[in-house]
Short mmCIF file of C-alpha atoms in Angstrom, two decimals:
data_model
loop_
_atom_site.label_atom_id
_atom_site.label_comp_id
_atom_site.label_asym_id
_atom_site.label_seq_id
_atom_site.Cartn_x
_atom_site.Cartn_y
_atom_site.Cartn_z
CA MET A 134 -0.37 -0.21 -0.18
CA SER A 135 1.41 3.72 -0.92
CA ARG A 136 1.19 6.24 2.23
CA PRO A 137 -0.01 9.67 1.61
CA GLY A 138 2.84 11.42 2.04
CA ILE A 139 4.64 13.54 -1.08
CA GLY A 140 8.80 13.24 -1.36
CA LEU A 141 10.30 16.50 -2.56
CA PHE A 142 13.56 15.95 -4.26
CA GLY A 143 15.37 18.91 -5.20
CA GLY A 144 18.49 20.02 -7.53
CA THR A 145 19.71 22.15 -10.55
CA PHE A 146 19.48 18.90 -12.65
CA ASP A 147 22.21 20.54 -15.13
CA PRO A 148 21.36 17.61 -16.78
CA VAL A 149 19.15 15.67 -15.16
CA HIS A 150 21.20 11.44 -15.31
CA TYR A 151 20.94 8.74 -13.89
CA GLY A 152 22.30 9.30 -10.15
CA HIS A 153 19.54 11.72 -9.60
CA LEU A 154 16.63 9.23 -10.93
CA ARG A 155 17.83 6.26 -9.62
CA ALA A 156 18.08 7.13 -6.28
CA ALA A 157 14.63 9.04 -6.68
CA LEU A 158 13.33 5.95 -7.84
CA GLU A 159 14.51 4.33 -4.87
CA ALA A 160 13.47 6.78 -2.80
CA LYS A 161 9.68 6.81 -3.81
CA GLU A 162 9.86 2.97 -3.30
CA MET A 163 11.08 2.73 0.13
CA LEU A 164 9.17 5.33 1.30
CA ASN A 165 5.76 3.88 0.06
CA LEU A 166 4.96 6.98 -2.01
CA ASP A 167 3.05 7.69 -4.97
CA ASP A 168 3.68 11.46 -4.85
CA PHE A 169 6.92 11.96 -6.16
CA ARG A 170 8.37 15.28 -6.99
CA LEU A 171 11.35 16.49 -8.34
CA LEU A 172 12.39 20.77 -7.26
CA PRO A 173 14.38 21.99 -10.19
CA ALA A 174 15.92 25.50 -8.99
CA GLY A 175 15.64 28.31 -10.92
CA ILE A 176 18.42 30.56 -8.85
CA PRO A 177 20.36 28.37 -6.44
CA PRO A 178 21.58 30.42 -3.40
CA HIS A 179 24.42 27.82 -2.21
CA ARG A 180 25.81 27.13 -5.18
CA ALA A 181 27.16 27.81 -8.86
CA GLN A 182 24.10 29.25 -11.35
CA PRO A 183 23.27 26.78 -13.96
CA VAL A 184 24.37 26.59 -17.16
CA ALA A 185 21.51 25.42 -18.49
CA SER A 186 18.73 27.63 -18.39
CA ALA A 187 15.63 26.54 -16.16
CA GLY A 188 13.51 25.76 -20.00
CA HIS A 189 16.02 23.72 -21.30
CA ARG A 190 16.46 21.93 -17.49
CA LEU A 191 12.67 21.56 -17.52
CA ALA A 192 12.30 20.21 -20.56
CA MET A 193 14.62 17.98 -19.72
CA LEU A 194 13.48 16.52 -16.83
CA ARG A 195 10.21 16.38 -18.26
CA LEU A 196 11.81 14.20 -20.63
CA ALA A 197 13.61 11.77 -18.46
CA VAL A 198 10.12 11.11 -15.43
CA ALA A 199 7.82 10.37 -18.78
CA GLY A 200 6.17 6.88 -18.29
CA HIS A 201 7.18 6.89 -14.71
CA PRO A 202 3.94 6.72 -12.55
CA GLY A 203 4.01 8.82 -9.60
CA ILE A 204 6.72 11.11 -10.53
CA SER A 205 6.16 14.05 -11.52
CA VAL A 206 7.95 17.82 -11.89
CA ASP A 207 7.50 20.55 -10.23
CA ASP A 208 8.40 23.34 -11.52
CA ARG A 209 7.40 26.20 -9.17
CA GLU A 210 11.37 27.58 -8.40
CA THR A 211 12.07 27.78 -11.89
CA ARG A 212 8.72 30.71 -11.84
CA ARG A 213 9.58 31.90 -9.05
CA ARG A 214 11.95 35.66 -8.95
CA GLY A 215 14.50 35.42 -6.81
CA ASN A 216 16.88 32.55 -4.60
CA SER A 217 15.56 29.76 -4.61
CA TYR A 218 15.32 28.96 -1.56
CA MET A 219 13.75 25.37 -0.04
CA VAL A 220 11.77 26.69 3.13
CA ASP A 221 9.67 29.59 0.48
CA THR A 222 9.02 26.29 -1.04
CA LEU A 223 7.67 24.31 1.59
CA ARG A 224 5.75 26.43 2.76
CA GLU A 225 3.96 26.84 -0.49
CA ILE A 226 3.57 22.89 -0.34
CA ARG A 227 2.08 23.35 3.02
CA ASP A 228 -0.85 25.84 2.53
CA GLU A 229 -1.48 23.14 -0.46
CA SER A 230 -1.26 19.96 1.47
CA GLY A 231 -3.01 20.62 4.48
CA ASP A 232 -1.11 18.03 6.95
CA THR A 233 -0.23 15.26 4.44
CA PRO A 234 3.79 14.92 5.61
CA LEU A 235 5.94 16.32 3.29
CA MET A 236 9.21 14.40 3.03
CA LEU A 237 12.82 16.12 1.58
CA LEU A 238 15.30 14.42 0.31
CA VAL A 239 18.39 15.84 0.43
CA GLY A 240 22.25 13.91 0.35
CA GLN A 241 24.04 13.62 2.68
CA ASP A 242 26.50 16.13 1.76
CA ALA A 243 23.88 18.81 1.37
CA ALA A 244 22.06 17.81 5.12
CA ASN A 245 26.20 18.12 6.75
CA ALA A 246 25.40 22.20 6.01
CA LEU A 247 21.85 22.21 6.41
CA ASP A 248 22.82 25.19 8.61
CA THR A 249 24.14 27.52 6.45
CA TRP A 250 20.96 27.56 4.75
CA HIS A 251 17.86 29.95 4.70
CA GLU A 252 15.85 29.91 8.19
CA TRP A 253 16.99 26.15 8.27
CA LYS A 254 15.51 25.89 11.64
CA THR A 255 11.86 25.98 9.96
CA ILE A 256 12.81 23.38 7.92
CA PHE A 257 12.34 20.78 10.44
CA LYS A 258 8.15 22.24 10.62
CA LEU A 259 7.62 22.11 7.45
CA ALA A 260 9.14 18.72 6.70
CA HIS A 261 10.56 15.65 7.60
CA LEU A 262 14.13 15.24 6.84
CA VAL A 263 15.30 12.19 4.40
CA ILE A 264 18.49 11.52 3.42
CA MET A 265 19.82 9.60 1.04
CA ARG A 266 23.03 8.51 1.49
CA ARG A 267 26.10 5.47 0.94
CA PRO A 268 27.35 3.22 4.03
CA GLU A 269 30.48 5.36 3.32
CA SER A 270 28.80 8.81 3.33
CA LEU A 271 31.03 11.06 6.02
CA VAL A 272 28.04 12.86 8.66
CA SER A 273 29.74 15.62 9.26
CA TRP A 274 27.15 17.39 11.74
CA SER A 275 28.12 19.07 14.54
CA GLY A 276 26.97 21.88 16.94
CA GLU A 277 23.31 23.15 17.46
CA LEU A 278 22.76 21.37 13.95
CA LEU A 279 23.76 17.97 15.29
CA GLN A 280 21.45 18.91 18.34
CA TRP A 281 18.99 19.12 16.10
CA VAL A 282 19.46 15.73 14.57
CA GLU A 283 19.75 13.27 17.14
CA ARG A 284 16.85 14.65 18.29
CA ARG A 285 15.16 14.08 15.33
CA LEU A 286 16.26 10.88 14.26
CA LEU A 287 14.34 7.66 12.68
CA ASP A 288 15.27 4.13 12.45
CA ARG A 289 12.17 3.14 10.27
CA PRO A 290 10.62 4.92 7.56
CA GLU A 291 6.97 3.68 8.21
CA ARG A 292 7.15 6.44 10.46
CA LEU A 293 7.41 9.18 8.86
CA GLY A 294 3.47 8.61 8.39
CA GLU A 295 3.17 10.06 12.11
CA LYS A 296 3.03 13.21 11.90
CA PRO A 297 3.71 16.16 8.81
CA ALA A 298 6.83 17.47 9.14
CA GLY A 299 9.85 16.85 12.30
CA TYR A 300 11.68 13.91 11.77
CA VAL A 301 15.27 13.01 10.64
CA LEU A 302 15.37 9.39 8.57
CA PRO A 303 18.22 8.12 7.30
CA LEU A 304 18.08 5.85 3.89
CA GLU A 305 20.40 4.00 2.15
CA VAL A 306 20.09 4.40 -1.48
CA THR A 307 22.08 3.31 -4.92
CA GLN A 308 24.09 6.34 -5.62
CA LEU A 309 26.06 6.23 -8.72
CA ALA A 310 29.48 8.04 -9.70
CA ILE A 311 28.09 10.16 -12.16
CA SER A 312 28.08 13.49 -12.27
CA SER A 313 26.16 17.00 -14.08
CA THR A 314 29.39 18.14 -14.18
CA GLY A 315 31.56 15.25 -15.63
CA ILE A 316 28.75 14.89 -18.25
CA ARG A 317 28.88 18.91 -19.04
CA SER A 318 32.65 18.79 -19.24
CA ARG A 319 32.54 15.41 -21.36
CA LEU A 320 29.57 17.32 -23.45
CA TYR A 321 32.60 20.34 -24.45
CA ALA A 322 35.36 18.22 -24.87
CA GLY A 323 33.81 16.55 -28.03
CA GLN A 324 32.55 13.18 -25.55
CA SER A 325 29.85 11.22 -25.81
CA PRO A 326 27.69 11.23 -22.74
CA CYS A 327 25.49 8.22 -23.75
CA PHE A 328 24.63 5.55 -20.37
CA LEU A 329 24.93 8.47 -17.94
CA LEU A 330 21.53 9.58 -18.60
CA PRO A 331 18.41 8.67 -20.65
CA ASP A 332 18.56 8.13 -24.71
CA ARG A 333 16.26 10.98 -24.70
CA VAL A 334 17.56 13.50 -22.12
CA VAL A 335 20.99 12.89 -24.55
CA ASP A 336 18.75 14.08 -28.06
CA TYR A 337 17.39 17.12 -26.25
CA ILE A 338 20.75 17.94 -25.73
CA THR A 339 22.48 17.88 -28.94
CA GLN A 340 19.50 19.17 -30.64
CA ASN A 341 19.88 22.25 -29.16
CA ARG A 342 23.41 22.10 -28.46
CA LEU A 343 23.34 22.35 -25.27
CA TYR A 344 26.77 22.09 -22.96
CA PHE A 345 28.91 22.02 -26.68
CA ALA A 346 31.84 24.03 -26.60
CA GLY A 347 30.77 27.32 -28.47
CA GLY A 348 26.94 25.85 -28.07
CA ALA A 349 23.38 27.49 -26.59
CA GLY A 350 22.81 26.40 -23.34
CA LYS A 351 21.16 29.63 -21.94
CA GLY A 352 17.99 28.89 -24.36
#
């Protein structure tokens, strides 16, 4: 049985690849969710700006998840002006979803730096934090963040349905050694990105000359 909850997985997806998609699918299945959303950032405040435009990144994501029931693309951050703060996104989705459990999925590296996020304490009031990690992932919480995490830790996904927000769940998923940066570098060097991302996304990149030396990218 699926659990009434919403999974939220943010990122720049510049471009989306099998590392993103495999982790998303495994998390969706392990959490028994039938509503799992990929949230492409418009203007990410904590990292370099995307190479491809929001329109191109949205198009690639929609191609990548087509035919996968329960996985969708939520474009609200690309439509919002200014920085894409996750806390603002969670507030919007909370207003829309009432008391439905919201599950924000992040990697361990992002979780280690959660206390640098805008209004990071409020995030725990709006959603559960699900940390996608591998056995060798380095956990480096410290200070106040460590205290906040330790008193919210769960060891069973089933408990996320007990309340709308506030828990922390480590979740081991297959994290493939693929990066958007590496894919862009290959394309810029004239090398094939095949088998790193879906063929339909490769075709879109080629047709629109994204990430190629002298290519458009920002169209």
